[in-house]
Short mmCIF file of C-alpha atoms in Angstrom, two decimals:
data_model
loop_
_atom_site.label_atom_id
_atom_site.label_comp_id
_atom_site.label_asym_id
_atom_site.label_seq_id
_atom_site.Cartn_x
_atom_site.Cartn_y
_atom_site.Cartn_z
CA MET T 1 69.53 95.16 105.40
CA SER T 2 70.11 98.40 107.20
CA THR T 3 71.82 96.70 110.15
CA ALA T 4 74.47 95.39 107.77
CA ILE T 5 75.96 98.81 106.98
CA ALA T 6 79.73 98.83 107.27
CA TYR T 7 80.11 102.24 108.95
CA GLU T 8 81.10 101.79 112.57
CA ASP T 9 79.37 104.96 113.69
CA ALA T 10 77.82 108.25 112.55
CA VAL T 11 81.20 110.02 112.53
CA ASP T 12 82.71 107.45 110.15
CA LEU T 13 79.70 107.73 107.84
CA LEU T 14 79.69 111.53 107.78
CA ASP T 15 83.41 111.80 107.34
CA SER T 16 83.36 109.40 104.41
CA ASP T 17 81.16 112.03 102.73
CA HIS T 18 83.84 114.60 103.56
CA LYS T 19 86.58 112.46 102.06
CA LEU T 20 84.58 111.84 98.89
CA VAL T 21 83.79 115.53 98.43
CA GLN T 22 87.41 116.48 99.10
CA LYS T 23 88.50 114.06 96.39
CA LEU T 24 85.96 115.50 93.93
CA LEU T 25 87.03 119.06 94.77
CA ILE T 26 90.66 118.17 94.01
CA GLN T 27 89.47 116.63 90.73
CA PHE T 28 87.59 119.83 89.94
CA GLN T 29 90.73 121.81 90.66
CA THR T 30 92.61 119.54 88.24
CA LEU T 31 90.01 120.21 85.53
CA HIS T 32 90.42 123.93 86.23
CA GLU T 33 94.25 123.94 86.26
CA PHE T 34 94.51 121.97 83.02
CA GLY T 35 91.72 123.76 81.15
CA ALA T 36 88.97 121.14 80.83
CA PRO T 37 85.95 121.95 78.63
CA PRO T 38 82.98 123.67 80.33
CA GLU T 39 80.80 120.57 80.11
CA ASP T 40 83.20 118.46 82.22
CA ARG T 41 83.64 121.21 84.78
CA ARG T 42 79.88 121.58 85.07
CA THR T 43 79.28 117.84 85.50
CA MET T 44 81.89 117.70 88.25
CA ALA T 45 80.54 120.78 90.00
CA GLU T 46 76.98 119.42 89.85
CA ARG T 47 78.08 116.18 91.42
CA ILE T 48 79.89 118.03 94.20
CA CYS T 49 76.83 120.19 94.88
CA ALA T 50 74.53 117.15 94.90
CA GLU T 51 76.70 115.24 97.36
CA LEU T 52 77.03 118.25 99.64
CA THR T 53 73.32 119.00 99.58
CA ILE T 54 72.41 115.55 100.85
CA HIS T 55 75.26 115.56 103.36
CA THR T 56 74.26 118.89 104.89
CA GLN T 57 70.63 117.83 104.99
CA ILE T 58 71.22 114.62 106.96
CA GLU T 59 73.55 116.46 109.32
CA GLU T 60 70.97 119.14 109.99
CA GLU T 61 67.98 116.80 110.25
CA LEU T 62 69.54 114.08 112.38
CA PHE T 63 73.14 114.55 113.49
CA TYR T 64 73.26 118.13 114.75
CA PRO T 65 70.05 117.93 116.82
CA ALA T 66 71.31 114.70 118.43
CA VAL T 67 74.71 116.21 119.24
CA ARG T 68 73.10 119.40 120.49
CA GLU T 69 70.97 117.40 122.90
CA ALA T 70 73.81 115.16 124.05
CA THR T 71 76.39 117.92 124.60
CA GLY T 72 74.20 120.95 125.32
CA ASP T 73 76.80 122.96 123.40
CA ASP T 74 74.57 125.39 121.50
CA ALA T 75 77.39 127.71 120.46
CA LEU T 76 79.23 124.85 118.77
CA LEU T 77 76.19 123.65 116.84
CA ASP T 78 74.99 127.16 115.93
CA HIS T 79 78.38 127.81 114.41
CA ALA T 80 78.31 124.55 112.45
CA GLU T 81 74.92 125.48 111.03
CA GLU T 82 76.15 128.94 110.05
CA GLU T 83 78.94 127.32 108.11
CA HIS T 84 76.40 125.13 106.32
CA GLN T 85 74.55 128.26 105.30
CA GLU T 86 77.71 129.63 103.72
CA ALA T 87 78.10 126.44 101.68
CA LYS T 88 74.43 126.45 100.69
CA ASP T 89 74.67 130.01 99.39
CA LEU T 90 77.68 129.10 97.29
CA ILE T 91 75.96 125.97 95.95
CA ALA T 92 72.95 128.08 94.92
CA ARG T 93 75.26 130.52 93.12
CA ILE T 94 77.06 127.72 91.28
CA GLN T 95 73.81 126.09 90.25
CA ALA T 96 72.50 129.41 88.88
CA MET T 97 75.61 129.93 86.75
CA GLY T 98 76.93 128.41 83.54
CA PRO T 99 80.47 126.95 83.37
CA GLU T 100 81.41 129.35 80.55
CA GLU T 101 80.65 132.33 82.78
CA GLU T 102 83.49 134.21 84.34
CA GLY T 103 83.73 133.47 88.03
CA TYR T 104 82.28 129.95 87.78
CA ASP T 105 85.53 128.20 88.73
CA ASP T 106 86.21 130.86 91.37
CA CYS T 107 82.89 130.09 92.93
CA VAL T 108 83.67 126.36 93.10
CA GLN T 109 87.06 127.20 94.59
CA GLN T 110 85.38 129.33 97.24
CA LEU T 111 83.10 126.42 97.97
CA ALA T 112 86.16 124.18 98.31
CA GLU T 113 87.72 126.53 100.83
CA ALA T 114 84.50 126.85 102.82
CA VAL T 115 83.95 123.10 102.81
CA MET T 116 87.49 122.23 103.87
CA ALA T 117 87.44 124.79 106.68
CA HIS T 118 84.12 123.37 107.84
CA VAL T 119 85.37 119.78 107.62
CA MET T 120 88.43 120.60 109.70
CA GLU T 121 86.39 122.32 112.35
CA GLU T 122 83.80 119.56 112.38
CA ARG T 123 86.48 116.92 112.89
CA GLU T 124 88.27 118.88 115.59
CA ARG T 125 85.26 120.02 117.53
CA VAL T 126 81.86 118.52 116.69
CA PHE T 127 83.02 114.95 116.02
CA LEU T 128 85.37 114.92 119.00
CA GLN T 129 82.67 116.25 121.38
CA ALA T 130 80.11 113.83 119.94
CA ARG T 131 82.43 110.89 120.56
CA TYR T 132 83.11 112.08 124.14
CA SER T 133 79.35 112.37 124.78
CA PRO T 134 77.00 109.50 125.69
CA LEU T 135 75.24 109.78 122.30
CA ASP T 136 74.50 106.46 120.53
CA LEU T 137 76.58 107.17 117.45
CA ARG T 138 76.39 103.55 116.28
CA GLY T 139 72.60 103.60 116.21
CA LEU T 140 72.58 107.02 114.58
CA ALA T 141 74.73 105.71 111.72
CA VAL T 142 71.86 103.47 110.63
CA GLU T 143 69.37 106.36 110.64
CA LEU T 144 71.77 108.60 108.70
CA TYR T 145 72.40 105.84 106.17
CA GLU T 146 68.72 105.21 105.55
CA ARG T 147 67.89 108.88 105.21
CA LYS T 148 70.78 109.34 102.78
CA GLN T 149 69.49 106.50 100.58
CA GLU T 150 65.99 108.03 100.63
CA LEU T 151 67.29 111.44 99.61
CA LYS T 152 69.45 109.97 96.86
CA SER T 153 66.49 108.10 95.34
CA ALA T 154 64.30 111.17 95.66
CA ALA T 155 66.94 113.14 93.75
CA GLY T 156 66.87 110.49 91.02
CA GLY T 157 70.42 109.37 91.75
CA MET T 158 73.64 111.36 91.64
CA PRO T 159 74.83 113.16 88.48
CA GLU T 160 77.42 111.15 86.57
CA LEU T 161 81.06 112.14 86.73
CA PRO T 162 83.03 113.22 83.65
CA PRO T 163 85.27 110.47 82.20
CA GLU T 164 88.56 110.06 84.07
CA LYS T 165 91.55 111.64 82.35
CA THR T 166 95.17 112.40 83.20
CA PRO T 167 96.11 116.09 83.48
CA GLU T 168 97.90 115.76 80.14
CA GLN T 169 94.83 114.31 78.43
CA ILE T 170 92.72 117.13 79.85
CA GLU T 171 95.18 119.66 78.45
CA GLU T 172 95.30 118.02 75.00
CA GLN T 173 91.53 117.90 74.79
CA SER T 174 91.15 121.62 75.43
CA MET P 1 101.35 131.61 129.56
CA LYS P 2 103.74 132.56 126.79
CA ALA P 3 103.48 130.63 123.53
CA LEU P 4 104.71 130.80 119.94
CA VAL P 5 101.67 131.58 117.81
CA TYR P 6 101.30 131.19 114.03
CA ASN P 7 99.84 134.44 112.64
CA GLY P 8 100.10 133.70 108.94
CA PRO P 9 102.73 132.89 106.29
CA CYS P 10 106.26 133.60 107.62
CA ASP P 11 104.78 135.38 110.62
CA VAL P 12 105.04 133.91 114.11
CA SER P 13 105.26 135.70 117.44
CA VAL P 14 105.46 134.95 121.14
CA LYS P 15 102.20 135.99 122.77
CA ASN P 16 100.41 135.70 126.08
CA VAL P 17 97.64 133.14 125.70
CA PRO P 18 95.33 131.38 128.20
CA ASP P 19 97.17 128.72 130.22
CA ALA P 20 96.94 125.14 129.01
CA LYS P 21 95.02 123.12 131.58
CA ILE P 22 93.64 119.68 132.41
CA GLU P 23 90.44 119.35 130.35
CA ARG P 24 89.66 115.66 130.74
CA ALA P 25 90.39 113.20 133.54
CA THR P 26 92.89 111.35 131.35
CA ASP P 27 95.01 114.48 130.70
CA VAL P 28 98.45 115.33 132.02
CA LEU P 29 99.76 118.89 132.25
CA VAL P 30 103.44 119.41 131.46
CA ARG P 31 105.68 122.40 132.09
CA ILE P 32 107.79 122.48 128.94
CA THR P 33 111.53 122.87 129.45
CA THR P 34 112.79 121.91 125.99
CA THR P 35 110.95 122.10 122.66
CA ASN P 36 112.37 122.05 119.14
CA ILE P 37 111.61 123.71 115.86
CA CYS P 38 111.07 120.91 113.34
CA GLY P 39 111.45 120.97 109.57
CA SER P 40 107.74 120.15 109.33
CA ASP P 41 106.99 123.30 111.36
CA LEU P 42 108.46 125.14 108.38
CA HIS P 43 105.77 123.82 106.00
CA MET P 44 103.27 125.46 108.32
CA TYR P 45 105.45 128.55 108.91
CA GLU P 46 105.67 129.17 105.15
CA GLY P 47 101.90 128.94 104.85
CA ARG P 48 102.11 125.76 102.78
CA THR P 49 99.49 123.92 104.83
CA ASP P 50 95.96 124.81 105.92
CA MET P 51 97.10 125.69 109.44
CA PRO P 52 94.68 128.34 110.72
CA PRO P 53 96.21 131.52 112.21
CA GLY P 54 96.16 131.71 116.00
CA ARG P 55 97.43 128.19 116.67
CA ILE P 56 100.40 127.38 118.89
CA LEU P 57 103.13 125.44 117.06
CA GLY P 58 105.49 122.81 118.45
CA HIS P 59 105.36 119.02 118.43
CA GLU P 60 108.84 118.07 119.73
CA ASN P 61 108.31 118.49 123.43
CA LEU P 62 109.89 117.54 126.75
CA GLY P 63 109.21 118.73 130.27
CA VAL P 64 108.11 118.05 133.82
CA VAL P 65 104.64 116.88 134.82
CA ILE P 66 102.98 119.47 137.08
CA GLU P 67 99.42 118.09 137.28
CA VAL P 68 97.60 114.87 136.41
CA GLY P 69 93.90 114.22 135.77
CA GLY P 70 91.85 111.98 138.05
CA ALA P 71 92.04 109.00 135.67
CA VAL P 72 95.83 109.03 135.28
CA ASP P 73 97.56 106.18 137.14
CA ARG P 74 101.08 105.72 135.86
CA VAL P 75 102.41 109.24 135.34
CA LYS P 76 103.18 111.26 138.48
CA VAL P 77 103.73 114.93 139.24
CA GLY P 78 107.46 115.60 139.00
CA ASP P 79 108.15 113.01 136.28
CA TRP P 80 110.35 114.11 133.41
CA VAL P 81 108.57 113.11 130.21
CA ALA P 82 109.25 113.11 126.49
CA LEU P 83 106.05 113.49 124.48
CA PRO P 84 105.68 111.66 121.16
CA PHE P 85 104.51 114.17 118.55
CA ASN P 86 101.60 111.79 117.84
CA VAL P 87 98.57 112.11 120.07
CA GLY P 88 97.17 108.59 120.37
CA CYS P 89 94.46 107.00 122.51
CA GLY P 90 96.05 103.60 123.03
CA PHE P 91 92.81 101.67 122.58
CA CYS P 92 91.70 102.04 118.94
CA GLU P 93 92.31 99.47 116.21
CA ASN P 94 95.49 101.23 115.04
CA CYS P 95 96.98 102.16 118.44
CA GLU P 96 96.43 98.54 119.54
CA ARG P 97 98.74 97.45 116.74
CA GLY P 98 101.39 100.06 117.50
CA LEU P 99 100.29 102.36 114.67
CA SER P 100 99.94 105.38 116.93
CA ALA P 101 100.51 107.82 114.05
CA PHE P 102 97.14 106.73 112.71
CA CYS P 103 95.04 106.87 115.89
CA LEU P 104 91.34 106.68 115.03
CA THR P 105 90.12 108.32 118.25
CA THR P 106 92.01 111.58 118.65
CA ASN P 107 91.24 113.07 115.23
CA PRO P 108 87.82 111.65 114.32
CA GLY P 109 87.25 111.05 110.63
CA MET P 110 90.95 111.20 109.88
CA ALA P 111 93.67 108.97 111.28
CA GLY P 112 96.43 110.47 113.38
CA ALA P 113 96.72 113.54 115.58
CA ALA P 114 99.61 115.73 116.72
CA TYR P 115 100.34 118.83 118.77
CA GLY P 116 100.29 122.09 116.82
CA PHE P 117 100.03 120.47 113.43
CA ALA P 118 97.86 121.26 110.38
CA ASP P 119 94.97 118.83 109.86
CA MET P 120 95.93 116.77 112.88
CA GLY P 121 93.36 117.68 115.47
CA PRO P 122 92.72 120.57 117.84
CA TYR P 123 95.75 120.02 120.09
CA ALA P 124 97.87 123.07 120.94
CA GLY P 125 101.61 122.89 120.35
CA GLY P 126 104.34 122.83 122.96
CA GLN P 127 106.42 125.85 121.97
CA ALA P 128 104.92 127.31 125.10
CA GLU P 129 105.31 127.27 128.84
CA LEU P 130 102.63 124.61 129.35
CA LEU P 131 101.26 121.71 127.34
CA ARG P 132 98.11 119.65 127.77
CA VAL P 133 98.82 115.98 127.01
CA PRO P 134 95.67 113.93 126.29
CA TYR P 135 95.61 110.27 127.42
CA GLY P 136 98.66 111.03 129.51
CA ASP P 137 99.29 107.47 130.67
CA TYR P 138 99.66 106.43 127.04
CA ASN P 139 101.35 109.49 125.58
CA CYS P 140 104.05 110.24 128.17
CA LEU P 141 107.37 108.45 128.01
CA VAL P 142 108.65 108.72 131.59
CA LEU P 143 112.39 109.36 131.34
CA PRO P 144 115.28 107.95 133.39
CA ARG P 145 117.01 109.87 136.21
CA ASP P 146 119.49 111.55 133.90
CA ALA P 147 116.64 113.24 132.00
CA GLU P 148 117.24 116.78 133.19
CA ALA P 149 120.92 116.74 132.30
CA LYS P 150 120.36 115.11 128.90
CA GLN P 151 117.28 117.06 127.82
CA ASN P 152 118.69 117.96 124.44
CA ASP P 153 119.16 114.26 123.70
CA TYR P 154 115.88 112.97 125.09
CA VAL P 155 113.83 115.70 123.36
CA MET P 156 114.83 114.12 120.05
CA LEU P 157 112.67 111.13 121.10
CA ALA P 158 109.56 113.26 120.52
CA ASP P 159 109.94 113.09 116.77
CA ILE P 160 113.11 113.15 114.75
CA PHE P 161 115.10 110.29 116.28
CA PRO P 162 112.18 107.83 116.04
CA THR P 163 111.23 109.32 112.64
CA GLY P 164 114.74 108.76 111.29
CA TYR P 165 114.68 105.27 112.77
CA HIS P 166 111.24 104.70 111.20
CA ALA P 167 112.67 105.57 107.78
CA THR P 168 115.20 102.75 108.22
CA GLU P 169 112.47 100.38 109.43
CA LEU P 170 110.21 101.23 106.47
CA ALA P 171 113.20 100.64 104.20
CA GLY P 172 114.00 97.41 106.06
CA VAL P 173 117.64 98.23 106.84
CA ARG P 174 119.56 95.24 108.25
CA PRO P 175 123.17 94.81 109.44
CA GLY P 176 125.71 94.79 106.62
CA GLU P 177 123.45 96.48 104.06
CA SER P 178 124.09 99.73 102.24
CA VAL P 179 121.73 102.67 102.64
CA VAL P 180 121.29 105.88 100.68
CA ILE P 181 119.57 108.71 102.51
CA TYR P 182 118.22 111.75 100.66
CA GLY P 183 118.30 114.78 102.92
CA ALA P 184 120.87 115.65 105.60
CA GLY P 185 118.42 117.68 107.65
CA PRO P 186 117.72 116.61 111.23
CA VAL P 187 115.57 113.63 110.15
CA GLY P 188 118.07 112.48 107.52
CA LEU P 189 120.87 112.72 110.07
CA MET P 190 118.79 110.65 112.51
CA ALA P 191 118.20 108.08 109.75
CA ALA P 192 121.97 108.00 109.25
CA LEU P 193 122.53 107.60 113.01
CA SER P 194 119.95 104.79 113.06
CA SER P 195 121.52 103.05 110.06
CA VAL P 196 124.97 103.22 111.66
CA THR P 197 123.51 101.94 114.96
CA LYS P 198 121.85 99.05 113.11
CA GLY P 199 125.18 98.07 111.59
CA ALA P 200 124.76 99.14 107.98
CA SER P 201 128.01 98.62 106.06
CA GLN P 202 127.74 101.80 104.03
CA VAL P 203 125.59 104.85 104.78
CA MET P 204 125.45 107.49 102.05
CA VAL P 205 123.80 110.86 102.70
CA VAL P 206 122.88 113.12 99.79
CA ASP P 207 122.29 116.85 100.24
CA THR P 208 123.41 120.24 98.96
CA GLN P 209 124.19 121.87 102.32
CA LYS P 210 127.79 121.56 103.41
CA ASP P 211 127.22 122.20 107.13
CA ARG P 212 124.72 119.36 107.29
CA LEU P 213 126.85 116.98 105.25
CA ALA P 214 129.73 117.63 107.67
CA LEU P 215 127.52 116.33 110.51
CA ALA P 216 126.70 113.22 108.49
CA GLU P 217 130.39 112.60 107.98
CA LYS P 218 131.02 112.86 111.73
CA LEU P 219 128.57 109.98 112.22
CA GLY P 220 130.60 107.79 109.92
CA ALA P 221 128.38 108.28 106.89
CA ILE P 222 129.64 109.12 103.40
CA PRO P 223 128.58 112.68 102.55
CA ILE P 224 127.48 113.12 98.95
CA ASP P 225 127.34 116.73 97.87
CA ASN P 226 124.80 117.03 95.08
CA THR P 227 126.29 120.35 94.05
CA GLU P 228 129.50 118.59 93.07
CA GLY P 229 128.09 116.32 90.41
CA ASP P 230 125.08 114.07 90.15
CA GLY P 231 124.29 112.38 93.47
CA VAL P 232 122.79 109.32 91.79
CA GLU P 233 125.96 108.76 89.78
CA GLN P 234 128.07 109.00 92.94
CA VAL P 235 125.88 106.43 94.71
CA MET P 236 126.10 104.08 91.73
CA GLU P 237 129.85 104.38 91.73
CA LEU P 238 130.11 103.72 95.47
CA THR P 239 127.91 100.62 95.12
CA GLY P 240 129.67 99.17 92.07
CA GLY P 241 126.86 100.11 89.72
CA LYS P 242 124.20 98.18 91.64
CA GLY P 243 122.63 100.91 93.73
CA ALA P 244 122.07 100.90 97.49
CA ASP P 245 120.23 98.03 99.18
CA ARG P 246 117.94 100.47 100.93
CA GLY P 247 116.85 104.07 100.48
CA CYS P 248 115.36 106.70 102.79
CA GLU P 249 113.46 109.82 101.73
CA CYS P 250 113.94 112.50 104.40
CA VAL P 251 113.09 115.68 102.46
CA GLY P 252 109.44 115.73 101.43
CA TYR P 253 107.26 117.62 99.00
CA GLN P 254 109.23 120.86 99.03
CA CYS P 255 112.39 119.19 97.71
CA CYS P 256 114.66 121.47 95.70
CA ASN P 257 117.19 121.20 92.91
CA LEU P 258 120.69 122.71 93.01
CA HIS P 259 119.27 126.17 92.39
CA ARG P 260 116.87 125.91 95.33
CA GLU P 261 113.92 125.66 92.97
CA GLU P 262 111.23 123.29 94.18
CA VAL P 263 111.01 120.22 91.95
CA PRO P 264 108.29 117.92 93.28
CA GLY P 265 109.23 114.26 93.06
CA LEU P 266 112.94 114.89 92.60
CA THR P 267 114.10 112.97 95.68
CA MET P 268 111.69 110.08 95.10
CA ASN P 269 112.86 109.65 91.52
CA ASN P 270 116.50 109.89 92.56
CA LEU P 271 115.82 107.14 95.09
CA VAL P 272 114.26 104.92 92.43
CA ALA P 273 117.40 105.50 90.39
CA SER P 274 119.94 104.97 93.18
CA VAL P 275 118.37 101.99 95.02
CA LYS P 276 119.11 98.51 93.62
CA PHE P 277 116.69 96.16 91.84
CA THR P 278 114.41 94.65 94.55
CA GLY P 279 115.57 97.32 97.02
CA ARG P 280 113.22 99.01 99.40
CA ILE P 281 112.54 102.68 100.05
CA GLY P 282 111.29 104.24 103.30
CA CYS P 283 109.63 107.60 102.82
CA VAL P 284 109.16 109.75 105.92
CA GLY P 285 109.52 113.14 104.25
CA VAL P 286 106.18 114.94 104.37
CA PHE P 287 103.93 114.87 101.30
CA VAL P 288 100.47 116.47 101.20
CA PRO P 289 97.17 115.64 99.44
CA GLN P 290 97.02 119.15 98.00
CA ASP P 291 99.51 121.99 97.90
CA PRO P 292 97.67 125.16 96.81
CA GLY P 293 100.83 127.25 97.43
CA SER P 294 102.91 125.29 94.90
CA LYS P 295 104.29 126.99 91.81
CA ASP P 296 103.79 123.68 90.04
CA LYS P 297 100.38 122.96 88.44
CA LEU P 298 100.53 119.26 89.32
CA GLY P 299 101.70 120.03 92.85
CA ARG P 300 98.70 122.27 93.40
CA VAL P 301 96.40 119.29 92.86
CA GLY P 302 98.52 116.94 94.97
CA LYS P 303 100.26 115.08 92.17
CA MET P 304 103.89 114.61 91.26
CA PRO P 305 105.64 112.90 88.38
CA PHE P 306 106.92 109.58 89.74
CA ASP P 307 109.05 107.16 87.72
CA PHE P 308 106.65 104.36 88.46
CA GLY P 309 107.69 102.34 85.41
CA MET P 310 111.28 102.12 86.62
CA PHE P 311 110.13 101.53 90.20
CA TRP P 312 108.08 98.56 89.01
CA PHE P 313 110.70 97.34 86.57
CA LYS P 314 113.28 97.24 89.36
CA GLY P 315 110.88 95.30 91.60
CA GLN P 316 111.28 97.88 94.34
CA SER P 317 108.93 98.40 97.23
CA MET P 318 108.22 101.31 99.49
CA GLY P 319 106.89 102.17 102.93
CA THR P 320 105.46 105.60 103.68
CA GLY P 321 103.95 107.79 106.34
CA GLN P 322 104.45 109.44 109.67
CA CYS P 323 106.35 107.68 112.42
CA ASN P 324 104.59 105.73 115.15
CA VAL P 325 106.80 107.18 117.86
CA LYS P 326 105.43 104.89 120.58
CA ALA P 327 106.69 101.88 118.63
CA TYR P 328 110.32 102.92 119.19
CA ASN P 329 110.80 105.67 121.78
CA ARG P 330 111.25 103.50 124.86
CA PHE P 331 114.03 101.43 123.30
CA LEU P 332 115.72 104.38 121.66
CA SER P 333 115.70 106.15 125.05
CA ARG P 334 117.87 103.34 126.44
CA LEU P 335 120.49 104.00 123.80
CA ILE P 336 120.65 107.55 125.15
CA GLU P 337 120.62 106.44 128.79
CA LYS P 338 123.50 104.02 128.18
CA ASP P 339 125.46 106.62 126.19
CA LYS P 340 125.37 104.58 122.99
CA VAL P 341 124.06 107.52 120.98
CA ARG P 342 123.99 111.28 121.45
CA PRO P 343 121.31 112.69 119.11
CA SER P 344 121.88 116.21 120.47
CA PHE P 345 124.91 116.39 118.17
CA ILE P 346 122.68 118.09 115.59
CA VAL P 347 121.72 120.99 117.89
CA SER P 348 123.20 124.22 116.57
CA HIS P 349 121.20 126.79 118.54
CA GLU P 350 119.64 126.92 121.97
CA LEU P 351 117.28 129.89 122.36
CA PRO P 352 114.84 131.17 124.96
CA LEU P 353 111.21 130.99 123.78
CA ASP P 354 111.17 134.77 123.25
CA GLN P 355 113.69 134.41 120.45
CA ALA P 356 111.76 131.66 118.67
CA PRO P 357 110.65 133.93 115.76
CA MET P 358 114.31 134.66 114.97
CA GLY P 359 115.00 130.93 115.15
CA TYR P 360 112.21 130.22 112.64
CA GLU P 361 113.51 132.83 110.24
CA ASN P 362 117.08 131.53 110.22
CA PHE P 363 116.10 127.86 110.11
CA ASP P 364 113.65 128.54 107.28
CA GLN P 365 116.30 130.41 105.28
CA ARG P 366 118.66 127.42 105.72
CA ASN P 367 121.24 129.92 106.93
CA ASP P 368 124.65 128.37 107.29
CA GLY P 369 125.07 126.60 110.61
CA TRP P 370 121.38 126.55 111.55
CA THR P 371 120.80 122.78 111.63
CA LYS P 372 118.55 122.40 114.68
CA VAL P 373 116.98 124.94 117.00
CA VAL P 374 116.11 123.99 120.57
CA LEU P 375 113.86 126.35 122.54
CA LYS P 376 113.95 126.72 126.31
CA PRO P 377 110.63 128.20 127.55
CA GLY P 378 111.87 128.21 131.15
CA SER P 379 114.86 130.45 130.57
#
């Protein structure tokens, strides 16, 4: 039942996406540092891109318009959307490339930097303003959750992650 | 107002910036009279965090209240206040339980906020003439009448005195026990002061810097100079081969070997080795989820080699994390008021705000004699 979701509010739900993606980006960086085979790097990158695509979509469809209305802070929300565009461009570039190509890992690293800068700003500004505003963030969490499930099914589920390995195992394998 | 601004790695300067002001009805505005440079400022100073350029640093702040928001009841204009480095709300699940370092309100998505600190919310630092204090009734510790005269003592309540005390609480130090403390920097020295105050029978402080070890010795601690033979071996000898009852980590992720080369995990593994079977370790040194500036491949992805097998085998336990200053500052302030402790003993330099960049440079270089820098924005 949708009312039984554990997220207290929309901010908690959206930031759990951030935390998951941050974890995956660190894992990608580990694969890069220790020379994982292209296939594993690609699987990880695809998963990161898939998670981010759904996350940005639910923010743009539901969260940002609601915060824009509640706070009237157009500059803040315009800026957040611009940052999404930067991430989307990088995702498109990654998806059009092969993991053997030069610049593939660089591109994912650029995405990591863009995403982390965006996350920090979103926490400090958008989330804080949203929580100060009269917006019903608890109710919005349910809508965001349902839309996320819809988008995940429509995408046929999320790409699987490469098998978990220690840095040493990654190095030995390569 | 004038403020110390982070421009980029190893580049800070005092600039004119817009005045801090009351933004919400629960805010308090403080004119800063004393503010310290902290060891954790150096992680940011060196560019080893994701601190964006343009931010004002400073989270060890003390001053006089000059304005209060309409929803502030307890704090009055003219009060001398010490500000915990944590910015808490006082009403979330964690603040309710005294875990103000992990406030769920002030840094949404994450837990825990602070002034002028990477990844800890939008709050400007206090190495400036003015500071905005959110949820002022909760975040101000109103100081006793001797506040002005004892500023250099009371300012230590913002961070390092409670943080050193927290290390001993996480480690579970009780009267009569032995304690080994790694790091004789300001926090390590405060952990030593706290251990002595709690009645530990033997307080051992391990470091490589002679000026800092001399301060530890003045407190009644046993200085252990790591450059004169293995620190772990010395602790084992002093504890009859058993190891210390309790251990405190007061160095963090940029810990160095004798040659000042960073060796991630060194202090933690030395603690596992020098704390007894079933002993407990309190870790307040800063560690980060990712350290892109590390020379170490593992460090760059937020990992370090930890002797977990030995840690488990010895049945040790550990407490970690930033200090919940609000849990201790009121009681520690009474020790200062009643002249039981004088944490200002670590202060080596008192500088006007204008000279802060020089203070950063010397403190960062660990130049001899630079143990703690106190800035005076009013002078």
